[in-house]
Amino acid sequence: DPVTGLIPAQPGSDTWVRDCTYALHSVWALTLAYEKLLVPGESTTVYHELKGRTVKGLRGLLYCMMRQQDKVYRFIETQSPTECLHAKYDTRTGNTAVGDQEWGHLQMDATSLFLLTLAQVTSSGIVVIQSLSEVDFVQKLVQYIMFAYRTPDFGVFERGDKNNRGIRELSCCSVGLAKAALVGMRNLNLFGANGGLRSVIKVPLELSRQCSRVLQSILPRGSASKEFDSSVWSILTYPAFALEDDEQARLCKDLLEGNLKGRYGYKR
């Protein structure tokens, strides 16, 4: 959307945090590619537009979340599934698209993916955050995902357990992406090279280690009810690369390929 910067799942539909963030990865990748091809004296229009769209998209998602900051504060205290950030928003306004109990909004992987992307984009030299109030909110988002290793959610497919009954459970995808986000955010200066101590994000090292321990204890299962889950690919490889044990990673890859791979892709 030219006003909000949000990228809908399809024309005219709502914007999912996860889908929009993955789409922005493509724009950011093109930005980095054009940056390497810049020649002094030649036009940089395409590069600046791609860079601007990356920033605008991430700030659009940040704006949606900041409008729900009261929920962030309450969720940190209660971990209630009705007090969490929404999983999707109205593309044209950035407002919530459905009610608190009309969707499986509690998806720790989506919020973690946003924070991981924000960390990666900032580390690449593109500053997204523009004020200390936004720094404070990002710090709260880090607190929001800090205990993902013990927070059952609805998972990447938004329906909870294997039988789609809406029963929340601890999923590898959410724990793995939370670990990657915590590692990426730790000691990150959101104002880039020109920032001071006030704009540095603080993350206790023990939290990412705890995520690692829980992740290794669940794998190769996707969750308690799912023997296999294709969303595990997102933590074995791009974008999280969260598993440190190479032997366990190979075992998970072999199981996924052997049980979920089909002619045209992978089953869920």
mmCIF file of C-alpha atoms in Angstrom:
data_model
loop_
_atom_site.group_PDB
_atom_site.id
_atom_site.type_symbol
_atom_site.label_atom_id
_atom_site.label_comp_id
_atom_site.label_asym_id
_atom_site.label_seq_id
_atom_site.Cartn_x
_atom_site.Cartn_y
_atom_site.Cartn_z
ATOM 1 C CA ASP A 1 0.000 0.000 0.000
ATOM 2 C CA PRO A 2 1.483 3.416 -0.958
ATOM 3 C CA VAL A 3 0.306 5.002 2.301
ATOM 4 C CA THR A 4 0.955 2.364 4.977
ATOM 5 C CA GLY A 5 3.742 0.458 3.208
ATOM 6 C CA LEU A 6 2.043 -2.842 4.075
ATOM 7 C CA ILE A 7 2.077 -5.712 1.583
ATOM 8 C CA PRO A 8 -1.182 -7.732 1.553
ATOM 9 C CA ALA A 9 -1.329 -11.492 1.097
ATOM 10 C CA GLN A 10 -3.173 -10.822 -2.163
ATOM 11 C CA PRO A 11 -4.670 -7.693 -3.779
ATOM 12 C CA GLY A 12 -7.500 -6.278 -1.695
ATOM 13 C CA SER A 13 -6.907 -8.562 1.307
ATOM 14 C CA ASP A 14 -5.555 -7.994 4.824
ATOM 15 C CA THR A 15 -1.848 -7.939 5.661
ATOM 16 C CA TRP A 16 -0.387 -10.804 7.680
ATOM 17 C CA VAL A 17 2.673 -9.832 9.725
ATOM 18 C CA ARG A 18 4.551 -12.974 8.692
ATOM 19 C CA ASP A 19 3.761 -12.750 4.965
ATOM 20 C CA CYS A 20 4.527 -9.036 4.789
ATOM 21 C CA THR A 21 7.861 -9.513 6.542
ATOM 22 C CA TYR A 22 8.921 -12.285 4.169
ATOM 23 C CA ALA A 23 7.928 -10.101 1.199
ATOM 24 C CA LEU A 24 10.066 -7.282 2.578
ATOM 25 C CA HIS A 25 13.020 -9.685 2.710
ATOM 26 C CA SER A 26 12.899 -9.735 -1.092
ATOM 27 C CA VAL A 27 12.871 -5.938 -1.323
ATOM 28 C CA TRP A 28 15.737 -5.685 1.161
ATOM 29 C CA ALA A 29 17.761 -8.302 -0.759
ATOM 30 C CA LEU A 30 17.334 -6.289 -3.962
ATOM 31 C CA THR A 31 18.438 -3.173 -2.072
ATOM 32 C CA LEU A 32 21.681 -4.852 -1.033
ATOM 33 C CA ALA A 33 22.231 -6.159 -4.564
ATOM 34 C CA TYR A 34 21.783 -2.691 -6.106
ATOM 35 C CA GLU A 35 24.041 -1.203 -3.422
ATOM 36 C CA LYS A 36 26.897 -3.429 -4.603
ATOM 37 C CA LEU A 37 26.340 -2.309 -8.201
ATOM 38 C CA LEU A 38 26.355 1.427 -7.505
ATOM 39 C CA VAL A 39 28.782 3.361 -9.708
ATOM 40 C CA PRO A 40 29.818 6.934 -8.791
ATOM 41 C CA GLY A 41 28.168 9.453 -11.084
ATOM 42 C CA GLU A 42 25.363 7.181 -12.248
ATOM 43 C CA SER A 43 21.710 7.365 -11.200
ATOM 44 C CA THR A 44 20.841 5.800 -7.835
ATOM 45 C CA THR A 45 17.078 6.150 -8.190
ATOM 46 C CA VAL A 46 16.278 2.438 -8.094
ATOM 47 C CA TYR A 47 18.528 1.858 -5.090
ATOM 48 C CA HIS A 48 16.976 4.681 -3.085
ATOM 49 C CA GLU A 49 13.451 3.568 -3.947
ATOM 50 C CA LEU A 50 14.129 -0.024 -2.867
ATOM 51 C CA LYS A 51 15.777 1.166 0.338
ATOM 52 C CA GLY A 52 12.851 3.495 1.043
ATOM 53 C CA ARG A 53 10.300 0.743 0.444
ATOM 54 C CA THR A 54 12.144 -1.578 2.824
ATOM 55 C CA VAL A 55 12.089 1.050 5.555
ATOM 56 C CA LYS A 56 8.489 2.033 4.847
ATOM 57 C CA GLY A 57 7.271 -1.567 4.994
ATOM 58 C CA LEU A 58 8.993 -2.313 8.297
ATOM 59 C CA ARG A 59 7.812 0.973 9.753
ATOM 60 C CA GLY A 60 4.289 0.163 8.571
ATOM 61 C CA LEU A 61 4.344 -3.073 10.574
ATOM 62 C CA LEU A 62 5.911 -1.253 13.526
ATOM 63 C CA TYR A 63 3.127 1.343 13.367
ATOM 64 C CA CYS A 64 0.469 -1.405 13.475
ATOM 65 C CA MET A 65 2.090 -2.956 16.531
ATOM 66 C CA MET A 66 2.628 0.351 18.327
ATOM 67 C CA ARG A 67 -1.078 1.017 18.111
ATOM 68 C CA GLN A 68 -1.472 -2.128 20.225
ATOM 69 C CA GLN A 69 1.257 -1.342 22.733
ATOM 70 C CA ASP A 70 -1.157 -1.706 25.668
ATOM 71 C CA LYS A 71 -1.618 -5.337 24.612
ATOM 72 C CA VAL A 72 2.138 -5.833 24.563
ATOM 73 C CA TYR A 73 2.422 -4.596 28.149
ATOM 74 C CA ARG A 74 -0.477 -6.770 29.312
ATOM 75 C CA PHE A 75 0.809 -9.869 27.509
ATOM 76 C CA ILE A 76 4.210 -9.541 29.179
ATOM 77 C CA GLU A 77 2.403 -9.777 32.503
ATOM 78 C CA THR A 78 -0.279 -12.368 31.696
ATOM 79 C CA GLN A 79 0.705 -14.373 28.537
ATOM 80 C CA SER A 80 -3.020 -14.394 27.777
ATOM 81 C CA PRO A 81 -3.894 -15.361 24.153
ATOM 82 C CA THR A 82 -6.508 -12.569 24.061
ATOM 83 C CA GLU A 83 -3.966 -9.921 25.084
ATOM 84 C CA CYS A 84 -1.430 -10.602 22.344
ATOM 85 C CA LEU A 85 -0.528 -8.693 19.198
ATOM 86 C CA HIS A 86 -2.782 -9.373 16.229
ATOM 87 C CA ALA A 87 -1.526 -11.582 13.427
ATOM 88 C CA LYS A 88 -3.066 -9.505 10.624
ATOM 89 C CA TYR A 89 -4.092 -5.904 9.977
ATOM 90 C CA ASP A 90 -6.125 -3.845 7.552
ATOM 91 C CA THR A 91 -3.788 -3.025 4.662
ATOM 92 C CA ARG A 92 -5.082 0.491 3.979
ATOM 93 C CA THR A 93 -5.372 1.764 7.548
ATOM 94 C CA GLY A 94 -3.129 -0.393 9.726
ATOM 95 C CA ASN A 95 -6.051 -1.020 12.083
ATOM 96 C CA THR A 96 -6.924 -4.459 13.425
ATOM 97 C CA ALA A 97 -8.802 -6.578 10.896
ATOM 98 C CA VAL A 98 -10.711 -8.921 13.231
ATOM 99 C CA GLY A 99 -11.515 -9.182 16.931
ATOM 100 C CA ASP A 100 -9.263 -10.562 19.650
ATOM 101 C CA GLN A 101 -11.096 -13.906 19.790
ATOM 102 C CA GLU A 102 -11.961 -14.221 16.093
ATOM 103 C CA TRP A 103 -8.522 -15.469 15.037
ATOM 104 C CA GLY A 104 -5.574 -17.411 16.411
ATOM 105 C CA HIS A 105 -3.553 -14.240 16.904
ATOM 106 C CA LEU A 106 -0.936 -15.578 19.306
ATOM 107 C CA GLN A 107 1.864 -16.426 16.879
ATOM 108 C CA MET A 108 5.250 -15.903 18.496
ATOM 109 C CA ASP A 109 7.018 -16.829 15.267
ATOM 110 C CA ALA A 110 5.519 -13.850 13.403
ATOM 111 C CA THR A 111 6.621 -11.285 15.992
ATOM 112 C CA SER A 112 10.020 -12.977 16.251
ATOM 113 C CA LEU A 113 10.439 -12.923 12.465
ATOM 114 C CA PHE A 114 9.703 -9.183 12.448
ATOM 115 C CA LEU A 115 12.325 -8.537 15.152
ATOM 116 C CA LEU A 116 14.872 -10.776 13.434
ATOM 117 C CA THR A 117 14.336 -8.910 10.153
ATOM 118 C CA LEU A 118 14.575 -5.531 11.891
ATOM 119 C CA ALA A 119 17.888 -6.624 13.425
ATOM 120 C CA GLN A 120 19.267 -7.861 10.109
ATOM 121 C CA VAL A 121 18.201 -4.786 8.151
ATOM 122 C CA THR A 122 19.647 -2.457 10.798
ATOM 123 C CA SER A 123 22.908 -4.422 10.882
ATOM 124 C CA SER A 124 23.167 -4.048 7.095
ATOM 125 C CA GLY A 125 23.333 -0.256 7.504
ATOM 126 C CA ILE A 126 19.691 0.661 6.881
ATOM 127 C CA VAL A 127 18.294 2.490 9.907
ATOM 128 C CA VAL A 128 14.573 1.872 10.426
ATOM 129 C CA ILE A 129 13.988 3.165 13.957
ATOM 130 C CA GLN A 130 13.816 6.953 14.218
ATOM 131 C CA SER A 131 13.023 7.896 17.831
ATOM 132 C CA LEU A 132 13.734 6.804 21.390
ATOM 133 C CA SER A 133 10.049 6.020 21.924
ATOM 134 C CA GLU A 134 10.339 3.477 19.114
ATOM 135 C CA VAL A 135 13.511 2.084 20.706
ATOM 136 C CA ASP A 136 11.588 1.604 23.951
ATOM 137 C CA PHE A 137 8.774 -0.167 22.116
ATOM 138 C CA VAL A 138 11.186 -2.535 20.348
ATOM 139 C CA GLN A 139 12.697 -3.321 23.755
ATOM 140 C CA LYS A 140 9.176 -4.224 24.907
ATOM 141 C CA LEU A 141 8.731 -6.453 21.851
ATOM 142 C CA VAL A 142 11.912 -8.257 22.867
ATOM 143 C CA GLN A 143 10.380 -8.803 26.301
ATOM 144 C CA TYR A 144 7.216 -9.981 24.528
ATOM 145 C CA ILE A 145 9.085 -12.916 22.914
ATOM 146 C CA MET A 146 11.556 -13.560 25.755
ATOM 147 C CA PHE A 147 9.601 -16.508 27.119
ATOM 148 C CA ALA A 148 8.569 -18.032 23.787
ATOM 149 C CA TYR A 149 10.309 -21.233 24.919
ATOM 150 C CA ARG A 150 7.488 -21.808 27.415
ATOM 151 C CA THR A 151 4.567 -20.046 25.670
ATOM 152 C CA PRO A 152 2.157 -22.286 23.691
ATOM 153 C CA ASP A 153 0.782 -20.529 20.612
ATOM 154 C CA PHE A 154 -1.244 -21.222 17.464
ATOM 155 C CA GLY A 155 1.834 -21.767 15.299
ATOM 156 C CA VAL A 156 2.715 -20.757 11.775
ATOM 157 C CA PHE A 157 -0.482 -22.302 10.371
ATOM 158 C CA GLU A 158 -2.631 -20.402 12.895
ATOM 159 C CA ARG A 159 -4.741 -23.389 13.948
ATOM 160 C CA GLY A 160 -2.868 -24.840 16.895
ATOM 161 C CA ASP A 161 -2.571 -28.596 17.203
ATOM 162 C CA LYS A 162 -2.375 -31.161 14.416
ATOM 163 C CA ASN A 163 -6.155 -31.665 14.245
ATOM 164 C CA ASN A 164 -6.816 -27.923 13.791
ATOM 165 C CA ARG A 165 -8.890 -27.695 16.964
ATOM 166 C CA GLY A 166 -7.373 -24.384 18.034
ATOM 167 C CA ILE A 167 -5.473 -25.942 20.951
ATOM 168 C CA ARG A 168 -2.281 -23.970 21.564
ATOM 169 C CA GLU A 169 0.985 -25.863 21.882
ATOM 170 C CA LEU A 170 4.706 -25.198 22.036
ATOM 171 C CA SER A 171 6.040 -25.267 18.473
ATOM 172 C CA CYS A 172 9.607 -25.569 17.210
ATOM 173 C CA CYS A 173 9.106 -22.815 14.661
ATOM 174 C CA SER A 174 8.161 -20.244 17.302
ATOM 175 C CA VAL A 175 10.942 -21.243 19.712
ATOM 176 C CA GLY A 176 13.566 -21.291 16.943
ATOM 177 C CA LEU A 177 12.623 -17.933 15.478
ATOM 178 C CA ALA A 178 12.450 -16.395 18.952
ATOM 179 C CA LYS A 179 15.972 -17.660 19.628
ATOM 180 C CA ALA A 180 17.248 -16.179 16.353
ATOM 181 C CA ALA A 181 15.536 -12.860 17.090
ATOM 182 C CA LEU A 182 16.981 -12.681 20.611
ATOM 183 C CA VAL A 183 20.479 -13.397 19.301
ATOM 184 C CA GLY A 184 20.085 -10.803 16.535
ATOM 185 C CA MET A 185 18.742 -8.134 18.866
ATOM 186 C CA ARG A 186 21.278 -8.607 21.651
ATOM 187 C CA ASN A 187 23.399 -5.417 22.012
ATOM 188 C CA LEU A 188 22.050 -4.075 18.700
ATOM 189 C CA ASN A 189 22.108 -0.295 18.320
ATOM 190 C CA LEU A 190 18.866 0.596 16.555
ATOM 191 C CA PHE A 191 20.243 3.986 15.488
ATOM 192 C CA GLY A 192 23.099 2.330 13.652
ATOM 193 C CA ALA A 193 26.672 3.577 13.738
ATOM 194 C CA ASN A 194 25.600 7.001 15.006
ATOM 195 C CA GLY A 195 23.631 5.737 17.990
ATOM 196 C CA GLY A 196 24.538 5.894 21.661
ATOM 197 C CA LEU A 197 23.988 3.653 24.665
ATOM 198 C CA ARG A 198 20.362 4.775 24.960
ATOM 199 C CA SER A 199 19.432 3.094 21.664
ATOM 200 C CA VAL A 200 21.049 -0.289 22.405
ATOM 201 C CA ILE A 201 18.709 -3.266 22.922
ATOM 202 C CA LYS A 202 19.389 -5.380 25.988
ATOM 203 C CA VAL A 203 18.787 -9.133 25.933
ATOM 204 C CA PRO A 204 19.923 -11.551 28.675
ATOM 205 C CA LEU A 205 22.182 -14.202 27.137
ATOM 206 C CA GLU A 206 20.536 -16.996 29.131
ATOM 207 C CA LEU A 207 17.211 -16.566 27.294
ATOM 208 C CA SER A 208 18.595 -17.562 23.884
ATOM 209 C CA ARG A 209 20.372 -20.501 25.514
ATOM 210 C CA GLN A 210 17.132 -21.629 27.111
ATOM 211 C CA CYS A 211 15.427 -21.465 23.703
ATOM 212 C CA SER A 212 18.216 -23.671 22.320
ATOM 213 C CA ARG A 213 17.728 -26.256 25.046
ATOM 214 C CA VAL A 214 13.958 -26.393 24.545
ATOM 215 C CA LEU A 215 14.360 -26.525 20.773
ATOM 216 C CA GLN A 216 16.713 -29.483 20.949
ATOM 217 C CA SER A 217 14.362 -31.302 23.312
ATOM 218 C CA ILE A 218 11.359 -30.984 20.941
ATOM 219 C CA LEU A 219 13.041 -31.741 17.627
ATOM 220 C CA PRO A 220 12.701 -33.625 15.348
ATOM 221 C CA ARG A 221 8.962 -33.245 16.096
ATOM 222 C CA GLY A 222 7.285 -29.997 15.077
ATOM 223 C CA SER A 223 5.308 -29.937 18.331
ATOM 224 C CA ALA A 224 3.693 -32.339 20.799
ATOM 225 C CA SER A 225 0.958 -33.329 18.319
ATOM 226 C CA LYS A 226 2.914 -33.011 15.049
ATOM 227 C CA GLU A 227 5.432 -35.720 14.231
ATOM 228 C CA PHE A 228 6.623 -33.657 11.260
ATOM 229 C CA ASP A 229 6.057 -30.016 10.348
ATOM 230 C CA SER A 230 7.334 -28.265 7.220
ATOM 231 C CA SER A 231 7.641 -24.989 9.160
ATOM 232 C CA VAL A 232 10.732 -26.523 10.806
ATOM 233 C CA TRP A 233 12.598 -25.635 7.594
ATOM 234 C CA SER A 234 12.457 -21.971 8.647
ATOM 235 C CA ILE A 235 14.591 -22.681 11.718
ATOM 236 C CA LEU A 236 16.915 -25.255 10.158
ATOM 237 C CA THR A 237 17.788 -22.921 7.290
ATOM 238 C CA TYR A 238 16.661 -19.460 6.169
ATOM 239 C CA PRO A 239 15.769 -17.220 7.885
ATOM 240 C CA ALA A 240 16.584 -18.372 11.441
ATOM 241 C CA PHE A 241 19.447 -20.930 11.199
ATOM 242 C CA ALA A 242 18.631 -21.577 14.857
ATOM 243 C CA LEU A 243 19.845 -25.151 15.373
ATOM 244 C CA GLU A 244 23.482 -25.429 16.451
ATOM 245 C CA ASP A 245 23.749 -29.230 16.446
ATOM 246 C CA ASP A 246 24.712 -30.239 12.874
ATOM 247 C CA GLU A 247 23.884 -33.902 13.442
ATOM 248 C CA GLN A 248 20.388 -33.098 14.709
ATOM 249 C CA ALA A 249 19.876 -30.695 11.813
ATOM 250 C CA ARG A 250 20.738 -33.431 9.292
ATOM 251 C CA LEU A 251 18.361 -35.836 11.036
ATOM 252 C CA CYS A 252 15.516 -33.288 10.854
ATOM 253 C CA LYS A 253 16.190 -32.556 7.174
ATOM 254 C CA ASP A 254 16.168 -36.266 6.308
ATOM 255 C CA LEU A 255 12.874 -36.794 8.167
ATOM 256 C CA LEU A 256 11.225 -33.808 6.496
ATOM 257 C CA GLU A 257 12.347 -34.868 3.035
ATOM 258 C CA GLY A 258 11.356 -38.466 3.597
ATOM 259 C CA ASN A 259 7.894 -37.769 4.996
ATOM 260 C CA LEU A 260 6.682 -34.418 3.619
ATOM 261 C CA LYS A 261 8.386 -33.922 0.266
ATOM 262 C CA GLY A 262 6.124 -34.262 -2.771
ATOM 263 C CA ARG A 263 6.351 -33.674 -6.485
ATOM 264 C CA TYR A 264 5.498 -29.954 -6.245
ATOM 265 C CA GLY A 265 6.868 -29.063 -2.822
ATOM 266 C CA TYR A 266 6.367 -29.980 0.806
ATOM 267 C CA LYS A 267 3.182 -30.927 2.615
ATOM 268 C CA ARG A 268 2.450 -28.998 5.774
#
